[in-house]
Amino acid sequence: MTPAKRTTLAASALTLGVMASAAFAETTVDFTVAEYSSKTGPFFEEVAAAFEKENPDIDINIEVVPWDTLLQRLTTDIAGGAAPDISIIGTRWLLDFAEQGIAEPVDDYLTPEFKSTFIDTFMAPSVIDGKIMGLPVAASARAMLVNMDLFEQAGAKPPETWDELYDAAQKISTLPDSYGFGLQGKEIETDAYFYYSLWTHGGDILNADGTSGLAAPEAIEAATLYKKMVDEGLTQPSPTNYSREDLFNLFKQGKVGMVFTFPMLIPQIQEEAPDLNYQVMPFPEKAAKATYGVTDTLMVFADSDAKEEAWKFIEFAYKDEWRTKFDHGEGFLPVTKNVAAEDYYKTDKDIAGFAAGLPYAKFAPTIANWEEIADVTVRALQRVYLGQETPEEALTAAAAEINKIRGK
Amino acid sequence: MPPMLKKSLIYWAILSPLVVVILFPFAVMFVTAVRPRDELFVYPPRWGFSEFRWDNFAEMWVKTNFGEALFNSLYVSVLSTALALVLSIPAAYALSRYRFPGKGAYRTFLLMTQMMSPIVLVLGLFRLMVALGMVNNLNSLVLTYAAFNMAFTIWMLQSYFSTIPRDLEEAAWIDGASHFTSLVRIFLPLAVPAMAVTAIFSFINGWNEFVLALTMIRSSDDFTLPVQIYSQVAGRYQVEWHHVMAGTVLATVPVAIVFSWLQKYLIRGMALGAVK
Amino acid sequence: MKSFNGFKPLAMILPGLLLAMFIIGYPVLDLAHTSLQEVSRFGQLRGFTGLDNFAEVFADPLFWGSLERTAIWTVTVVGGTLIISLPIAIILNDDFYGRGIARVIIMLPWAISLTMTAVVWRWALNGRAGLLNATLMDMGLLAEPIEWLAEAQLAFTVEILIGILVSIPFTTTIFLGGLSSLPQDSYEASMVDGATRWDQFRHITLPLMKPFINIAIVLNVIYVFNSLPIIWVMTEGGPANGTDILVTYLYKLAFRFGQIGKASAISLIMFGVLLLFTIIYVALVMRGEKDSAPGEEE
């Protein structure tokens, strides 16, 4: 069959298909769901099925995409003109989507009551230029997890300041096969692991004038401390071989005294290492209290031809019953006030430990080209951990590169 | 010691380091697939485990929709192989038997089609499939795999075909058989080993291909096996390694069976033996 | 039958040709077109900018680093594969006990997708939780676990070794096919003349295998040059770009940083490099082949 014939055949098939669906007067909403765990897909299918029962003329088509390939998938879809109607995205990408005209502002769809159900701290990162470009769909704040058994064995006390952390790490590292402080040096969020220290040392990712804060003395101090701990054997060896998952696995094995992590680790520990004696604590301080708030956004596509229907589905999916199920199941912090008011978030001491950091949570800055900037930071940190450059050299170079990317 | 035994021992001794390195990941896969979940992260890591949790396989099958992914992979691999063969056999025959203008250019073009990795072309391919309305359609993979495999299958087939002497066919022509009859009755049976080996290549490429399947196939019902298994690992906060490994073990089994069945076609002299 | 056969051969090659041209040609043209434009973050073309993208690429030190590493990667993987596969194929071609099993085992790495192979190896290479270190330590070969993927040099070496491992089945099969088509008579005649096995290898096997060795080299170079999964899954081109080859760098540019124009330019450069290699190789090395290939008409 010649290509011409094939195209004609495809075109006729497509036309028939469109006519057929028109005959049923059904609107399809394409929803790209980022996969957090094996529960994510089934959960949204359940929401979709319940919604379709109440709205038989709307069909929700769910596509579950693994996080690692989500940005690639969305890029390809948009480039190919086949973007979905709504999608979960990392809020760190939102500015890029907004600037390119891909994201649809939702202020007009949002009723005041619906808007008031969201916790402001989590809504804020999705607001760009005064317009709400998406709804928070998942959130976490970070905290420190300590292995109480190791602390007891080493005769150390869970630290509240960085100096105390250094001392505790020294003591724990003398125990056989144990490492005081877990340090992540590979792949996604290697930079975030550094920001935890950067913020609590009083520094910031961006200065007030928008230039990179990586060359500031606080940043260099934080990186120098990390490098010192690596050199003195207070961390697991070769941090550049440890991705986030590897580090948490090591903690689950009971080999690490202190690690920075997210609430989603707790259900993992309960299933895979039920005997681990852990405790949730805030990040150690030097000059400030801080934690890292991360949100993911549910975004509507500007080119969508089913916005009304998609919004109807969104309102349905944000009902308390669904939000509760989602947040509990995945281990997230609630983004809506009603769910946050549940007893669970006060009585469950683990979740409460993470939620306690919210008042002073810092978020990744909403700027363009975040992925590229994060990559520069990660590379610089890796060079520091590998001993290829001093913290000052690496961070100053990184700051210069970032300023160039930002056009400053 | 009889010479055959001595030879076998020497050969196995030479092969053994490679065999160990090859089997190592499979052992890791198997051992991880059959252990209970809370033994995944014991320290120090050990080969041993408390019991054979064959349930992992059943759980994995249900949870990851393995059956459907398996069917999708089979569909795509078999059809793309069939399509590639149907298009390649005449082409390879023409290349090995006839002279025609543009032959050199044709061979160069074929080689060039191999040089572009699908990853590099994925945006363009996606746009093409959107234009054809074939996104999320397994047939888009069938067409694409066949197209990318063709250069290789034509090349392979042509090399084999060239080793089949023309005399047999010419003898048949002299006896009054038509070109077509001689092609079917005499040539094809001799070419079976070549076609079998080429079919393996094409089948495996389709079975294991990942990037294009990930891009073209959107809904998880239509995922092929590599994409389905990968989705269990990629970007999740918590990877259920016992299921992942179980899935990979099961995905390997059909191919291993195909191998052991088809490896006899590589026996020396089979092509020539038929000639004699 | 040595005359020009009219349109029959053209008709035989046409369907396949059309499929390839359509499915592969369209994206390549699209790519060339894109590389000459300024491209938005999500692939929307914004306007012709000539060779700006290419200029940016050539000014980028990460590009040159990746190019160098790609050369190292390709040469070592293809070279290593050839050196190992030829003796293996010769052994597997011979008759011995358990040959069938040996063949299946050697082919096994091919049975898993490259991505999954890399995932399994990464799991096994884990410093603290991986079975490789555990096994080596149990066997007394290691005192301390090695962090295989922590540093670029060691990680790259490991990746190259795994690259060789997964290329062996393919290359061995090509060689086996070639070996199985070698005429027995030459060997028998040479034995009558008193040739040793080494003589036979040098003077009969090697020359007759040349076409197959050449195919193996050309195809392996192409596949290995473009191979993403192993390096991507194990180190994503890190740490600090230390294991980045052209195709992993390209992937990051296109799908993480949204620099699709630059990525398209690199794709074309990669294609150009491979094309150049193939043309030179075919011209120099394979020139003698056309005259000696059996069964082909002149």
mmCIF file with all atom_site columns, N, CA, C and O in Angstrom, chain C residues 208-243:
data_model
loop_
_atom_site.group_PDB
_atom_site.id
_atom_site.type_symbol
_atom_site.label_atom_id
_atom_site.label_alt_id
_atom_site.label_comp_id
_atom_site.label_asym_id
_atom_site.label_entity_id
_atom_site.label_seq_id
_atom_site.pdbx_PDB_ins_code
_atom_site.Cartn_x
_atom_site.Cartn_y
_atom_site.Cartn_z
_atom_site.occupancy
_atom_site.B_iso_or_equiv
_atom_site.pdbx_formal_charge
_atom_site.auth_seq_id
_atom_site.auth_comp_id
_atom_site.auth_asym_id
_atom_site.auth_atom_id
_atom_site.pdbx_PDB_model_num
ATOM 1   N N  . LEU C 1 208 ? 37.556 -15.888 4.638  1.00 0.00 ? 208 LEU C N  1
ATOM 2   C CA . LEU C 1 208 ? 36.171 -16.156 4.259  1.00 0.00 ? 208 LEU C CA 1
ATOM 3   C C  . LEU C 1 208 ? 35.184 -15.467 5.196  1.00 0.00 ? 208 LEU C C  1
ATOM 4   O O  . LEU C 1 208 ? 34.046 -15.196 4.832  1.00 0.00 ? 208 LEU C O  1
ATOM 5   N N  . MET C 1 209 ? 35.638 -15.212 6.408  1.00 0.00 ? 209 MET C N  1
ATOM 6   C CA . MET C 1 209 ? 34.749 -14.577 7.372  1.00 0.00 ? 209 MET C CA 1
ATOM 7   C C  . MET C 1 209 ? 34.740 -13.064 7.222  1.00 0.00 ? 209 MET C C  1
ATOM 8   O O  . MET C 1 209 ? 33.943 -12.381 7.869  1.00 0.00 ? 209 MET C O  1
ATOM 9   N N  . LYS C 1 210 ? 35.659 -12.568 6.392  1.00 0.00 ? 210 LYS C N  1
ATOM 10  C CA . LYS C 1 210 ? 35.771 -11.105 6.334  1.00 0.00 ? 210 LYS C CA 1
ATOM 11  C C  . LYS C 1 210 ? 34.453 -10.376 6.096  1.00 0.00 ? 210 LYS C C  1
ATOM 12  O O  . LYS C 1 210 ? 34.175 -9.401  6.779  1.00 0.00 ? 210 LYS C O  1
ATOM 13  N N  . PRO C 1 211 ? 33.632 -10.811 5.153  1.00 0.00 ? 211 PRO C N  1
ATOM 14  C CA . PRO C 1 211 ? 32.370 -10.076 4.973  1.00 0.00 ? 211 PRO C CA 1
ATOM 15  C C  . PRO C 1 211 ? 31.540 -10.028 6.237  1.00 0.00 ? 211 PRO C C  1
ATOM 16  O O  . PRO C 1 211 ? 30.950 -8.998  6.568  1.00 0.00 ? 211 PRO C O  1
ATOM 17  N N  . PHE C 1 212 ? 31.541 -11.153 6.969  1.00 0.00 ? 212 PHE C N  1
ATOM 18  C CA . PHE C 1 212 ? 30.740 -11.170 8.186  1.00 0.00 ? 212 PHE C CA 1
ATOM 19  C C  . PHE C 1 212 ? 31.360 -10.307 9.273  1.00 0.00 ? 212 PHE C C  1
ATOM 20  O O  . PHE C 1 212 ? 30.651 -9.621  10.012 1.00 0.00 ? 212 PHE C O  1
ATOM 21  N N  . ILE C 1 213 ? 32.680 -10.337 9.357  1.00 0.00 ? 213 ILE C N  1
ATOM 22  C CA . ILE C 1 213 ? 33.336 -9.477  10.336 1.00 0.00 ? 213 ILE C CA 1
ATOM 23  C C  . ILE C 1 213 ? 33.035 -8.020  10.009 1.00 0.00 ? 213 ILE C C  1
ATOM 24  O O  . ILE C 1 213 ? 32.768 -7.204  10.898 1.00 0.00 ? 213 ILE C O  1
ATOM 25  N N  . ASN C 1 214 ? 33.054 -7.710  8.727  1.00 0.00 ? 214 ASN C N  1
ATOM 26  C CA . ASN C 1 214 ? 32.785 -6.317  8.356  1.00 0.00 ? 214 ASN C CA 1
ATOM 27  C C  . ASN C 1 214 ? 31.374 -5.894  8.692  1.00 0.00 ? 214 ASN C C  1
ATOM 28  O O  . ASN C 1 214 ? 31.143 -4.811  9.209  1.00 0.00 ? 214 ASN C O  1
ATOM 29  N N  . ILE C 1 215 ? 30.411 -6.757  8.392  1.00 0.00 ? 215 ILE C N  1
ATOM 30  C CA . ILE C 1 215 ? 29.035 -6.416  8.783  1.00 0.00 ? 215 ILE C CA 1
ATOM 31  C C  . ILE C 1 215 ? 28.973 -6.208  10.279 1.00 0.00 ? 215 ILE C C  1
ATOM 32  O O  . ILE C 1 215 ? 28.367 -5.257  10.765 1.00 0.00 ? 215 ILE C O  1
ATOM 33  N N  . ALA C 1 216 ? 29.615 -7.108  11.011 1.00 0.00 ? 216 ALA C N  1
ATOM 34  C CA . ALA C 1 216 ? 29.553 -7.017  12.471 1.00 0.00 ? 216 ALA C CA 1
ATOM 35  C C  . ALA C 1 216 ? 30.128 -5.687  12.937 1.00 0.00 ? 216 ALA C C  1
ATOM 36  O O  . ALA C 1 216 ? 29.568 -5.027  13.808 1.00 0.00 ? 216 ALA C O  1
ATOM 37  N N  . ILE C 1 217 ? 31.253 -5.288  12.336 1.00 0.00 ? 217 ILE C N  1
ATOM 38  C CA . ILE C 1 217 ? 31.858 -4.038  12.765 1.00 0.00 ? 217 ILE C CA 1
ATOM 39  C C  . ILE C 1 217 ? 30.935 -2.865  12.463 1.00 0.00 ? 217 ILE C C  1
ATOM 40  O O  . ILE C 1 217 ? 30.620 -2.052  13.339 1.00 0.00 ? 217 ILE C O  1
ATOM 41  N N  . VAL C 1 218 ? 30.492 -2.777  11.216 1.00 0.00 ? 218 VAL C N  1
ATOM 42  C CA . VAL C 1 218 ? 29.688 -1.608  10.833 1.00 0.00 ? 218 VAL C CA 1
ATOM 43  C C  . VAL C 1 218 ? 28.410 -1.513  11.659 1.00 0.00 ? 218 VAL C C  1
ATOM 44  O O  . VAL C 1 218 ? 28.085 -0.475  12.230 1.00 0.00 ? 218 VAL C O  1
ATOM 45  N N  . LEU C 1 219 ? 27.684 -2.619  11.756 1.00 0.00 ? 219 LEU C N  1
ATOM 46  C CA . LEU C 1 219 ? 26.426 -2.569  12.490 1.00 0.00 ? 219 LEU C CA 1
ATOM 47  C C  . LEU C 1 219 ? 26.635 -2.317  13.967 1.00 0.00 ? 219 LEU C C  1
ATOM 48  O O  . LEU C 1 219 ? 25.928 -1.534  14.590 1.00 0.00 ? 219 LEU C O  1
ATOM 49  N N  . ASN C 1 220 ? 27.651 -2.965  14.545 1.00 0.00 ? 220 ASN C N  1
ATOM 50  C CA . ASN C 1 220 ? 27.908 -2.735  15.961 1.00 0.00 ? 220 ASN C CA 1
ATOM 51  C C  . ASN C 1 220 ? 28.287 -1.294  16.216 1.00 0.00 ? 220 ASN C C  1
ATOM 52  O O  . ASN C 1 220 ? 27.834 -0.685  17.191 1.00 0.00 ? 220 ASN C O  1
ATOM 53  N N  . VAL C 1 221 ? 29.122 -0.731  15.355 1.00 0.00 ? 221 VAL C N  1
ATOM 54  C CA . VAL C 1 221 ? 29.489 0.674   15.559 1.00 0.00 ? 221 VAL C CA 1
ATOM 55  C C  . VAL C 1 221 ? 28.236 1.538   15.569 1.00 0.00 ? 221 VAL C C  1
ATOM 56  O O  . VAL C 1 221 ? 28.047 2.382   16.435 1.00 0.00 ? 221 VAL C O  1
ATOM 57  N N  . ILE C 1 222 ? 27.366 1.302   14.627 1.00 0.00 ? 222 ILE C N  1
ATOM 58  C CA . ILE C 1 222 ? 26.150 2.112   14.567 1.00 0.00 ? 222 ILE C CA 1
ATOM 59  C C  . ILE C 1 222 ? 25.301 1.928   15.821 1.00 0.00 ? 222 ILE C C  1
ATOM 60  O O  . ILE C 1 222 ? 24.852 2.899   16.434 1.00 0.00 ? 222 ILE C O  1
ATOM 61  N N  . TYR C 1 223 ? 25.083 0.694   16.215 1.00 0.00 ? 223 TYR C N  1
ATOM 62  C CA . TYR C 1 223 ? 24.209 0.474   17.363 1.00 0.00 ? 223 TYR C CA 1
ATOM 63  C C  . TYR C 1 223 ? 24.832 0.994   18.652 1.00 0.00 ? 223 TYR C C  1
ATOM 64  O O  . TYR C 1 223 ? 24.170 1.620   19.476 1.00 0.00 ? 223 TYR C O  1
ATOM 65  N N  . VAL C 1 224 ? 26.121 0.729   18.834 1.00 0.00 ? 224 VAL C N  1
ATOM 66  C CA . VAL C 1 224 ? 26.764 1.125   20.089 1.00 0.00 ? 224 VAL C CA 1
ATOM 67  C C  . VAL C 1 224 ? 26.866 2.642   20.184 1.00 0.00 ? 224 VAL C C  1
ATOM 68  O O  . VAL C 1 224 ? 26.649 3.231   21.244 1.00 0.00 ? 224 VAL C O  1
ATOM 69  N N  . PHE C 1 225 ? 27.196 3.278   19.089 1.00 0.00 ? 225 PHE C N  1
ATOM 70  C CA . PHE C 1 225 ? 27.299 4.739   19.048 1.00 0.00 ? 225 PHE C CA 1
ATOM 71  C C  . PHE C 1 225 ? 26.014 5.376   19.551 1.00 0.00 ? 225 PHE C C  1
ATOM 72  O O  . PHE C 1 225 ? 26.028 6.371   20.260 1.00 0.00 ? 225 PHE C O  1
ATOM 73  N N  . ASN C 1 226 ? 24.888 4.791   19.147 1.00 0.00 ? 226 ASN C N  1
ATOM 74  C CA . ASN C 1 226 ? 23.591 5.362   19.478 1.00 0.00 ? 226 ASN C CA 1
ATOM 75  C C  . ASN C 1 226 ? 22.958 4.793   20.739 1.00 0.00 ? 226 ASN C C  1
ATOM 76  O O  . ASN C 1 226 ? 21.794 5.058   21.008 1.00 0.00 ? 226 ASN C O  1
ATOM 77  N N  . SER C 1 227 ? 23.689 3.999   21.491 1.00 0.00 ? 227 SER C N  1
ATOM 78  C CA . SER C 1 227 ? 23.040 3.239   22.547 1.00 0.00 ? 227 SER C CA 1
ATOM 79  C C  . SER C 1 227 ? 22.841 4.039   23.830 1.00 0.00 ? 227 SER C C  1
ATOM 80  O O  . SER C 1 227 ? 23.793 4.457   24.472 1.00 0.00 ? 227 SER C O  1
ATOM 81  N N  . LEU C 1 228 ? 21.621 4.219   24.213 1.00 0.00 ? 228 LEU C N  1
ATOM 82  C CA . LEU C 1 228 ? 21.273 5.033   25.377 1.00 0.00 ? 228 LEU C CA 1
ATOM 83  C C  . LEU C 1 228 ? 21.094 4.257   26.681 1.00 0.00 ? 228 LEU C C  1
ATOM 84  O O  . LEU C 1 228 ? 21.589 4.674   27.728 1.00 0.00 ? 228 LEU C O  1
ATOM 85  N N  . PRO C 1 229 ? 20.358 3.137   26.675 1.00 0.00 ? 229 PRO C N  1
ATOM 86  C CA . PRO C 1 229 ? 19.871 2.581   27.933 1.00 0.00 ? 229 PRO C CA 1
ATOM 87  C C  . PRO C 1 229 ? 20.937 2.273   28.983 1.00 0.00 ? 229 PRO C C  1
ATOM 88  O O  . PRO C 1 229 ? 20.736 2.598   30.151 1.00 0.00 ? 229 PRO C O  1
ATOM 89  N N  . ILE C 1 230 ? 22.036 1.664   28.608 1.00 0.00 ? 230 ILE C N  1
ATOM 90  C CA . ILE C 1 230 ? 22.960 1.213   29.651 1.00 0.00 ? 230 ILE C CA 1
ATOM 91  C C  . ILE C 1 230 ? 23.506 2.384   30.437 1.00 0.00 ? 230 ILE C C  1
ATOM 92  O O  . ILE C 1 230 ? 23.410 2.439   31.668 1.00 0.00 ? 230 ILE C O  1
ATOM 93  N N  . ILE C 1 231 ? 24.058 3.355   29.741 1.00 0.00 ? 231 ILE C N  1
ATOM 94  C CA . ILE C 1 231 ? 24.643 4.475   30.466 1.00 0.00 ? 231 ILE C CA 1
ATOM 95  C C  . ILE C 1 231 ? 23.559 5.265   31.179 1.00 0.00 ? 231 ILE C C  1
ATOM 96  O O  . ILE C 1 231 ? 23.721 5.705   32.304 1.00 0.00 ? 231 ILE C O  1
ATOM 97  N N  . TRP C 1 232 ? 22.415 5.426   30.539 1.00 0.00 ? 232 TRP C N  1
ATOM 98  C CA . TRP C 1 232 ? 21.366 6.254   31.128 1.00 0.00 ? 232 TRP C CA 1
ATOM 99  C C  . TRP C 1 232 ? 20.876 5.668   32.428 1.00 0.00 ? 232 TRP C C  1
ATOM 100 O O  . TRP C 1 232 ? 20.770 6.351   33.437 1.00 0.00 ? 232 TRP C O  1
ATOM 101 N N  . VAL C 1 233 ? 20.565 4.373   32.410 1.00 0.00 ? 233 VAL C N  1
ATOM 102 C CA . VAL C 1 233 ? 20.002 3.756   33.603 1.00 0.00 ? 233 VAL C CA 1
ATOM 103 C C  . VAL C 1 233 ? 21.023 3.708   34.726 1.00 0.00 ? 233 VAL C C  1
ATOM 104 O O  . VAL C 1 233 ? 20.700 3.883   35.892 1.00 0.00 ? 233 VAL C O  1
ATOM 105 N N  . MET C 1 234 ? 22.307 3.490   34.394 1.00 0.00 ? 234 MET C N  1
ATOM 106 C CA . MET C 1 234 ? 23.265 3.309   35.465 1.00 0.00 ? 234 MET C CA 1
ATOM 107 C C  . MET C 1 234 ? 23.757 4.617   36.063 1.00 0.00 ? 234 MET C C  1
ATOM 108 O O  . MET C 1 234 ? 23.937 4.713   37.267 1.00 0.00 ? 234 MET C O  1
ATOM 109 N N  . THR C 1 235 ? 23.983 5.620   35.222 1.00 0.00 ? 235 THR C N  1
ATOM 110 C CA . THR C 1 235 ? 24.518 6.850   35.807 1.00 0.00 ? 235 THR C CA 1
ATOM 111 C C  . THR C 1 235 ? 23.904 8.135   35.239 1.00 0.00 ? 235 THR C C  1
ATOM 112 O O  . THR C 1 235 ? 24.276 9.219   35.638 1.00 0.00 ? 235 THR C O  1
ATOM 113 N N  . GLU C 1 236 ? 22.978 8.001   34.290 1.00 0.00 ? 236 GLU C N  1
ATOM 114 C CA . GLU C 1 236 ? 22.393 9.186   33.630 1.00 0.00 ? 236 GLU C CA 1
ATOM 115 C C  . GLU C 1 236 ? 23.482 10.121  33.094 1.00 0.00 ? 236 GLU C C  1
ATOM 116 O O  . GLU C 1 236 ? 23.282 11.326  33.030 1.00 0.00 ? 236 GLU C O  1
ATOM 117 N N  . GLY C 1 237 ? 24.622 9.547   32.718 1.00 0.00 ? 237 GLY C N  1
ATOM 118 C CA . GLY C 1 237 ? 25.664 10.391  32.162 1.00 0.00 ? 237 GLY C CA 1
ATOM 119 C C  . GLY C 1 237 ? 26.530 11.044  33.237 1.00 0.00 ? 237 GLY C C  1
ATOM 120 O O  . GLY C 1 237 ? 27.500 11.717  32.922 1.00 0.00 ? 237 GLY C O  1
ATOM 121 N N  . GLY C 1 238 ? 26.196 10.819  34.495 1.00 0.00 ? 238 GLY C N  1
ATOM 122 C CA . GLY C 1 238 ? 26.969 11.436  35.570 1.00 0.00 ? 238 GLY C CA 1
ATOM 123 C C  . GLY C 1 238 ? 28.048 10.500  36.071 1.00 0.00 ? 238 GLY C C  1
ATOM 124 O O  . GLY C 1 238 ? 28.305 9.501   35.428 1.00 0.00 ? 238 GLY C O  1
ATOM 125 N N  . PRO C 1 239 ? 28.666 10.735  37.214 1.00 0.00 ? 239 PRO C N  1
ATOM 126 C CA . PRO C 1 239 ? 28.515 11.972  37.963 1.00 0.00 ? 239 PRO C CA 1
ATOM 127 C C  . PRO C 1 239 ? 29.207 13.141  37.274 1.00 0.00 ? 239 PRO C C  1
ATOM 128 O O  . PRO C 1 239 ? 30.239 12.968  36.642 1.00 0.00 ? 239 PRO C O  1
ATOM 129 N N  . ALA C 1 240 ? 28.593 14.295  37.362 1.00 0.00 ? 240 ALA C N  1
ATOM 130 C CA . ALA C 1 240 ? 29.148 15.513  36.769 1.00 0.00 ? 240 ALA C CA 1
ATOM 131 C C  . ALA C 1 240 ? 29.496 15.318  35.302 1.00 0.00 ? 240 ALA C C  1
ATOM 132 O O  . ALA C 1 240 ? 30.575 15.667  34.857 1.00 0.00 ? 240 ALA C O  1
ATOM 133 N N  . ASN C 1 241 ? 28.572 14.719  34.556 1.00 0.00 ? 241 ASN C N  1
ATOM 134 C CA . ASN C 1 241 ? 28.740 14.509  33.115 1.00 0.00 ? 241 ASN C CA 1
ATOM 135 C C  . ASN C 1 241 ? 29.913 13.606  32.765 1.00 0.00 ? 241 ASN C C  1
ATOM 136 O O  . ASN C 1 241 ? 30.318 13.556  31.618 1.00 0.00 ? 241 ASN C O  1
ATOM 137 N N  . GLY C 1 242 ? 30.453 12.896  33.741 1.00 0.00 ? 242 GLY C N  1
ATOM 138 C CA . GLY C 1 242 ? 31.659 12.116  33.478 1.00 0.00 ? 242 GLY C CA 1
ATOM 139 C C  . GLY C 1 242 ? 31.442 10.909  32.587 1.00 0.00 ? 242 GLY C C  1
ATOM 140 O O  . GLY C 1 242 ? 32.377 10.357  32.042 1.00 0.00 ? 242 GLY C O  1
ATOM 141 N N  . THR C 1 243 ? 30.210 10.447  32.476 1.00 0.00 ? 243 THR C N  1
ATOM 142 C CA . THR C 1 243 ? 29.976 9.297   31.598 1.00 0.00 ? 243 THR C CA 1
ATOM 143 C C  . THR C 1 243 ? 29.024 9.672   30.472 1.00 0.00 ? 243 THR C C  1
ATOM 144 O O  . THR C 1 243 ? 28.466 8.809   29.809 1.00 0.00 ? 243 THR C O  1
#
